[in-house]
Tab-separated table of C-alpha atoms and ligand atoms in Angstrom:
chain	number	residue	atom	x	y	z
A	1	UNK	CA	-27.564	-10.057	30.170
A	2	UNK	CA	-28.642	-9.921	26.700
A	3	UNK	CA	-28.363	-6.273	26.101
A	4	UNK	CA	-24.308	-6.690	27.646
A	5	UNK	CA	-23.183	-9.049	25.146
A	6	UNK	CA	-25.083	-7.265	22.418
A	7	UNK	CA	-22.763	-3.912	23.488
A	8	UNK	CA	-19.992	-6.654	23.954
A	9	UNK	CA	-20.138	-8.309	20.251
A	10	UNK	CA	-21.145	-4.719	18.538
A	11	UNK	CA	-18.199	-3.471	19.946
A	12	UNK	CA	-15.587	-6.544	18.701
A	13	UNK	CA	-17.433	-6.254	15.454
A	14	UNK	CA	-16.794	-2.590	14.728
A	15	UNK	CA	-13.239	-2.542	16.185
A	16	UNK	CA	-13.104	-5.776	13.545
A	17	UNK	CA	-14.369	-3.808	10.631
A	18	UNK	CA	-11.327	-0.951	11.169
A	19	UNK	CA	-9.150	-3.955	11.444
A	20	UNK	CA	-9.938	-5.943	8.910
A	21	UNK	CA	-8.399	-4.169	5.955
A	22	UNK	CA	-6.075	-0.741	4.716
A	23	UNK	CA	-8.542	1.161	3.580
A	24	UNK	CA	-5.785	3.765	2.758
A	25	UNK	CA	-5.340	4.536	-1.198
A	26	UNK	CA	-1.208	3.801	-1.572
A	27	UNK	CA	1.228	5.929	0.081
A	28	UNK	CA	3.641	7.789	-2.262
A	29	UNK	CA	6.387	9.959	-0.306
A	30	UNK	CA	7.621	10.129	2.813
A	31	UNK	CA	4.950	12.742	4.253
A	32	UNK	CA	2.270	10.141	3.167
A	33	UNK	CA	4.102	7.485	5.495
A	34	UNK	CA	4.044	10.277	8.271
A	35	UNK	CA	0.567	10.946	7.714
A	36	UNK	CA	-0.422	7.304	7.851
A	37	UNK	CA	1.393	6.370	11.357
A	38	UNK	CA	0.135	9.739	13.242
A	39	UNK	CA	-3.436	8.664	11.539
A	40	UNK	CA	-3.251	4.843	12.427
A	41	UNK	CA	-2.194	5.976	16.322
A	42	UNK	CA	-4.942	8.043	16.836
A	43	UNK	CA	-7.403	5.366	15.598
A	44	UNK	CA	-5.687	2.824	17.931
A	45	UNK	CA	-5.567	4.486	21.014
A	46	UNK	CA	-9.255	6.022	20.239
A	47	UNK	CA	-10.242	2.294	19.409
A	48	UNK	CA	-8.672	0.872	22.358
A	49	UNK	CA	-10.489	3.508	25.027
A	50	UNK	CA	-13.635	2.798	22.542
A	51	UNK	CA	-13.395	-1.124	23.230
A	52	UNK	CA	-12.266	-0.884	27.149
A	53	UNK	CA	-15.148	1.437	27.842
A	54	UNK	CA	-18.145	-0.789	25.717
A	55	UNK	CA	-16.375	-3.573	27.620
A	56	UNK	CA	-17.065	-1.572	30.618
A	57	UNK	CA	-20.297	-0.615	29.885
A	58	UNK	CA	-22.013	-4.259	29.428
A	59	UNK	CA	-20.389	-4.710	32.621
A	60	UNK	CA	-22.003	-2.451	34.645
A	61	UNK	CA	-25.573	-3.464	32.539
A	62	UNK	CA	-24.880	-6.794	34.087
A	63	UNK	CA	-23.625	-5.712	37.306
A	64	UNK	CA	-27.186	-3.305	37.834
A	65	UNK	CA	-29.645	-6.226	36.546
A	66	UNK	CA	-28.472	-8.319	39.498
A	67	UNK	CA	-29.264	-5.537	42.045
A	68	UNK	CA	-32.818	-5.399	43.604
A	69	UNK	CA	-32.787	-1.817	45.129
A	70	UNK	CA	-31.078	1.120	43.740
A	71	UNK	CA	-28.288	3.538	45.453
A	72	UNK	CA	-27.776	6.662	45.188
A	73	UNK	CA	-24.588	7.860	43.611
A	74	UNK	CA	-22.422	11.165	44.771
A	75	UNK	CA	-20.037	10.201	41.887
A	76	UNK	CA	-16.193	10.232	41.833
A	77	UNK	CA	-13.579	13.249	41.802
A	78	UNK	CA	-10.769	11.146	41.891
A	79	UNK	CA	-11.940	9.163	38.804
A	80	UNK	CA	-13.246	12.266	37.178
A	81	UNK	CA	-10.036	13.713	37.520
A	82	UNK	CA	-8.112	10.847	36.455
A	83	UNK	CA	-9.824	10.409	33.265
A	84	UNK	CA	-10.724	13.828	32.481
A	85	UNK	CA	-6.731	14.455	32.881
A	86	UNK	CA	-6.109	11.522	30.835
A	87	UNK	CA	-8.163	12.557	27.705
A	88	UNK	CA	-6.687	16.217	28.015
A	89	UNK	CA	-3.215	14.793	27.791
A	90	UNK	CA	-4.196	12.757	24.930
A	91	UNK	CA	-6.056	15.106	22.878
A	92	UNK	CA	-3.009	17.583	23.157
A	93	UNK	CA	-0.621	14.974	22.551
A	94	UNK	CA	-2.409	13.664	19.559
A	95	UNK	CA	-2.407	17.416	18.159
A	96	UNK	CA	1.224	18.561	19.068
A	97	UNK	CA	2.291	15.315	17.103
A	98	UNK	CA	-0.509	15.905	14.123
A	99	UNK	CA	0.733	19.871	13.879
A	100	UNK	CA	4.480	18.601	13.541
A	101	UNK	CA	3.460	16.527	10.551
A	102	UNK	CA	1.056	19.551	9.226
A	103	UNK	CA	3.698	22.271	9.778
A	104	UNK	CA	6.370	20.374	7.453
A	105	UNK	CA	4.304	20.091	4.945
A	106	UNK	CA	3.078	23.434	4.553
A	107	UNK	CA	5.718	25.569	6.348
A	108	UNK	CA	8.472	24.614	5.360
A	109	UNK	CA	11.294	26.358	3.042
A	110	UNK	CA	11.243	26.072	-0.278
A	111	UNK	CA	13.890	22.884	-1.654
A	112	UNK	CA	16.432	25.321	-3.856
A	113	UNK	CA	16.629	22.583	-6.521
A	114	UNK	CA	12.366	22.404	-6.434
A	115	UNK	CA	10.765	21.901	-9.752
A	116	UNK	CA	8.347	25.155	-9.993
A	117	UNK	CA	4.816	24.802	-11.686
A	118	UNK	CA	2.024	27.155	-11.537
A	119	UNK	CA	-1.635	25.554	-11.197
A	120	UNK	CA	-4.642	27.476	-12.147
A	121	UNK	CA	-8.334	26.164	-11.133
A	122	UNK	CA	-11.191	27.829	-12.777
A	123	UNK	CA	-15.206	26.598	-13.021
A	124	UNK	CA	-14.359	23.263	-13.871
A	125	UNK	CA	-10.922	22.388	-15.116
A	126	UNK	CA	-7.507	22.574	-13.675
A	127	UNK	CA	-4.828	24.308	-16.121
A	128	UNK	CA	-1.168	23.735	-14.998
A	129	UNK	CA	2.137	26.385	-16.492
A	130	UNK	CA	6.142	25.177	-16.830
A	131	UNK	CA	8.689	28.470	-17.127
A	132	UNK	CA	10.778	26.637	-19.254
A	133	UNK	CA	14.050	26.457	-19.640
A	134	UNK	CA	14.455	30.339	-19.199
A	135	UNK	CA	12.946	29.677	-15.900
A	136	UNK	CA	10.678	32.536	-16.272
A	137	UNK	CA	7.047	32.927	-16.825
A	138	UNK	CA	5.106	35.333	-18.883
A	139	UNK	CA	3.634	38.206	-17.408
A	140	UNK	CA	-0.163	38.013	-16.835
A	141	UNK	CA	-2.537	40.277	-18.431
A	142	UNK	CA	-6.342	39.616	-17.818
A	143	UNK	CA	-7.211	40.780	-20.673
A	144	UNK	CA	-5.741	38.464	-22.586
A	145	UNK	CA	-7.748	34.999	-20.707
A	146	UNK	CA	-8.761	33.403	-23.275
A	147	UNK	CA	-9.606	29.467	-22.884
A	148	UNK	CA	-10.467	28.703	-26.477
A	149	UNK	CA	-6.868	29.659	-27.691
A	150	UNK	CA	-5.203	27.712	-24.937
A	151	UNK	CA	-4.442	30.456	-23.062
A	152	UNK	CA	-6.177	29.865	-19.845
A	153	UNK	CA	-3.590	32.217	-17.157
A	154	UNK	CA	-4.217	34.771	-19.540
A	155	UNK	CA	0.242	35.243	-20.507
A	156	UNK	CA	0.750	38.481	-21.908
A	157	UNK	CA	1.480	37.127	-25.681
A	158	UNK	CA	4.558	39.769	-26.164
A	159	UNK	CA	6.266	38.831	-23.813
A	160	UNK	CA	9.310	37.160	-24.649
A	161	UNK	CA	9.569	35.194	-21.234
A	162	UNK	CA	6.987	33.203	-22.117
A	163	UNK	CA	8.044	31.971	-25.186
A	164	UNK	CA	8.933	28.630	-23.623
A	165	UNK	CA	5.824	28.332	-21.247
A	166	UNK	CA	4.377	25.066	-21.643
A	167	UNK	CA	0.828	24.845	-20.381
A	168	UNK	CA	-1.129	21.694	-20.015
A	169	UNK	CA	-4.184	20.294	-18.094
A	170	UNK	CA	-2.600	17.666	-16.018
A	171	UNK	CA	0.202	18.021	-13.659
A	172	UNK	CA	3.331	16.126	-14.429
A	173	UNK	CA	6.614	16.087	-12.247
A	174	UNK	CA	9.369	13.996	-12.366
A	175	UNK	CA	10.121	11.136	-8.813
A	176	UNK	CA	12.121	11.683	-6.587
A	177	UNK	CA	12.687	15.696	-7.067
A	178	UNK	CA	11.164	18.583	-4.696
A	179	UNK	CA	8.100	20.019	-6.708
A	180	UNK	CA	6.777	23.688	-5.516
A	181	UNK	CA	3.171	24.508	-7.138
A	182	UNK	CA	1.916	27.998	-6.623
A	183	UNK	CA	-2.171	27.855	-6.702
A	184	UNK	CA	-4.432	30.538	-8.865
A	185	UNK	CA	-7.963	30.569	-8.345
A	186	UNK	CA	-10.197	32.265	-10.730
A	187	UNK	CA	-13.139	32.352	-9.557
A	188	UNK	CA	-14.214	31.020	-6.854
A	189	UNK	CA	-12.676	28.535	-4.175
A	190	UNK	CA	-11.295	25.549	-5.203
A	191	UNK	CA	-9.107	22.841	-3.726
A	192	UNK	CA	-5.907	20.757	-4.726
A	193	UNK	CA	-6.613	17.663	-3.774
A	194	UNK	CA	-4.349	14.420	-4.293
A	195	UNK	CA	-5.295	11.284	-1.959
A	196	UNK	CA	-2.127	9.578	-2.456
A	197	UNK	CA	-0.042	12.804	-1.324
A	198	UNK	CA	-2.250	12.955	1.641
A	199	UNK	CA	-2.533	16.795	0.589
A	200	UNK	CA	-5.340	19.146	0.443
A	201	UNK	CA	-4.793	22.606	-0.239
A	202	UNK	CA	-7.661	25.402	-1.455
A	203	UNK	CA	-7.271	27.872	-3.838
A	204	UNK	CA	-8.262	31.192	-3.086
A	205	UNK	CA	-8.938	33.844	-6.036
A	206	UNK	CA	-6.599	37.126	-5.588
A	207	UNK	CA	-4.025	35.136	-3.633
A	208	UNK	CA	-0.989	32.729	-4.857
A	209	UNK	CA	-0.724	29.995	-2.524
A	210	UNK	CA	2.216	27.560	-2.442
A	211	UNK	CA	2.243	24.151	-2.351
A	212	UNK	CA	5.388	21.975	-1.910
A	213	UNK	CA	5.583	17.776	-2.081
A	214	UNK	CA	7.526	15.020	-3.731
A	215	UNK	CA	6.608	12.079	-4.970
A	216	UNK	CA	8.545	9.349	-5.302
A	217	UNK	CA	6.200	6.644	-6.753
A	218	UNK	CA	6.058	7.034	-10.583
A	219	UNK	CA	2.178	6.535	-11.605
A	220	UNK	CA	-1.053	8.297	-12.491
A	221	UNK	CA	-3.137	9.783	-9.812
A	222	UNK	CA	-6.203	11.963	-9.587
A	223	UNK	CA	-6.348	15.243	-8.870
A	224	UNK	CA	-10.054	16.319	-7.995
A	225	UNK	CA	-11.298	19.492	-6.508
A	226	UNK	CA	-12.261	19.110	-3.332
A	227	UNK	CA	-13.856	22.306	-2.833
A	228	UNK	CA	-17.919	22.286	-3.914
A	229	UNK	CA	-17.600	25.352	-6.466
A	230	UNK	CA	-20.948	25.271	-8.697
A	231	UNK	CA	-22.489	22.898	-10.220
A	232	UNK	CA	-19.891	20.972	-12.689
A	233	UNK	CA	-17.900	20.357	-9.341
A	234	UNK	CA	-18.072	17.035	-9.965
A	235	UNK	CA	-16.481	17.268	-13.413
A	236	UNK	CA	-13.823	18.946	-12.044
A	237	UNK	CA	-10.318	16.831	-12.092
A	238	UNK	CA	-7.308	16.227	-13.587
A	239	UNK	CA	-4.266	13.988	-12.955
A	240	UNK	CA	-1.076	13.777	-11.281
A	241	UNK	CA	1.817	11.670	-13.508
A	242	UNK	CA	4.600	11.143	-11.790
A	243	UNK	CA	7.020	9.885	-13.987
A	244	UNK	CA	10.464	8.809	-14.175
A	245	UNK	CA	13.237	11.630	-14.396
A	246	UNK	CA	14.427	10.863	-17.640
A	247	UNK	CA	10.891	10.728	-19.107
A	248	UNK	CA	10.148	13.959	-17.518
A	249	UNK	CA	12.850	15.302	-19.056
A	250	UNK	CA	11.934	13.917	-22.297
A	251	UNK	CA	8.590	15.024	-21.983
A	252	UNK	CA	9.717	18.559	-21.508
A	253	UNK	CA	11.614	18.583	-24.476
A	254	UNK	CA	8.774	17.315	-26.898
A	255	UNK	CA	6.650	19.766	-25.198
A	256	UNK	CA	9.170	22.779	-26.063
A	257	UNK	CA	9.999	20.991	-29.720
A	258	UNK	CA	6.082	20.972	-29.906
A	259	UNK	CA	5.847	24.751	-28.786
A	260	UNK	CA	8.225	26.004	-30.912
A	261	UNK	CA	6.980	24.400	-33.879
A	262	UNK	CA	3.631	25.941	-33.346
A	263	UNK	CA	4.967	29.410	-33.087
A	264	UNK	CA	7.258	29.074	-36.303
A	265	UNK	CA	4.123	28.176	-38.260
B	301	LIG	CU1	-13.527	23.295	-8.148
């Protein structure tokens, strides 16, 4: 009797505990939303087979106490079947609807009006690149990495493309307006990570990977690495402003004002 309603209230009280509050960080675009509802499904259909089956458990409990001999049991195919069945067509459900979400995100084309942005990760910082107005980057050489003189991608200093390169350690993009990031890893494996995208992508050294979102939320969030890559992991983040277009755009042009003052000196 005792140990049934002990199964019974343990079971309200952790279905409660989900309940009780969003213990999501804010969702900023639309794939965040989508992320969210396949996310909240899952836990209620989980938590609803979780609570009918506890129910069902203290109920047998009490249902075996009262008995004074015991039986044997050749089980159930039917039932097996049923529920067996039943968790197959769930499971495969959940992930057909789950892969829809995960192949939009990180399959799909390229938006043709996409701000582009190159983000390199390196043992521990984050280092982000804007082509400019000329829309083109430098070429890389690396032989010419060099962190202390800001140049972290290592741009070939000649050439002319990258005149207008503005490189910075957080990532800034304007709302409302398709953002593609190619990833650069250094050294070793790192990961994108930004909770309020609901996006987590590594970095891989030797390959360029991209990574497309919008946000439509104007505000600061953090960008940590996600990946455990030596031992100032945990020193390893940046942040993600999201600002309004025309502040973007004015931030681009005191950037370039900036740039070109420094090379005329
Ligand atoms: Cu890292």
């Amino acid at each position: 009797m005792l140990l049934s309603i002990f199964i019974w209230v343990l079971a309200i009280v952790t279905a409660g505990m989900f309940l009780a509050r969003e213990w999501f960080p804010p969702a900023i675009n639309e794939h965040a939303r989508n992320f969210d509802s396949q996310f909240h499904l899952t836990l209620l259909l989980t938590g609803g087979i979780f609570l009918v089956a506890q129910a069902a458990l203290g109920f047998v409990i009490l249902r075996a106490r009262r008995r004074t001999k015991s039986e044997y049991s050749h089980g159930n195919n039917r039932l097996e079947v049923i529920w067996t069945a039943a968790t197959a067509v769930l499971f495969l459900g959940a992930v057909f609807l789950s892969t829809r979400i995960f192949t939009q995100v990180h399959l799909g084309a390229p938006a043709p009006n996409a701000l582009r942005v190159e983000a390199l990760a390196k043992q521990f910082s984050w280092s982000f690149r804007y082509p400019g107005p000329d829309g083109k980057y430098a070429k890389l050489d690396v032989r010419q990495i060099n962190d202390a003189t800001g140049n972290p991608f290592g741009q070939d200093e000649r050439d002319p493309a990258g005149k207008d390169d503005i490189v910075t350690a957080a990532l800034r993009v304007p709302a409302g307006r398709p953002v593609e990031v190619m990833l650069r890893g250094r050294d070793v494996i790192h990961n994108f990570f930004v909770r309020e995208l609901r996006l987590k992508q590594d970095l891989v050294p030797g390959m360029v990977i991209p990574l497309r979102f919008q946000a439509d939320v104007p505000g600061t969030y953090e960008v940590a690495c996600s990946e455990l890559c030596g031992l100032g992991h945990h020193l390893m983040r940046t942040v993600l402003i999201v600002m309004p277009p025309d502040e973007f755009a004015a931030w681009e042009r005191d950037a370039l004002a900036q740039l070109q003052q420094a090379q005329g000196q």
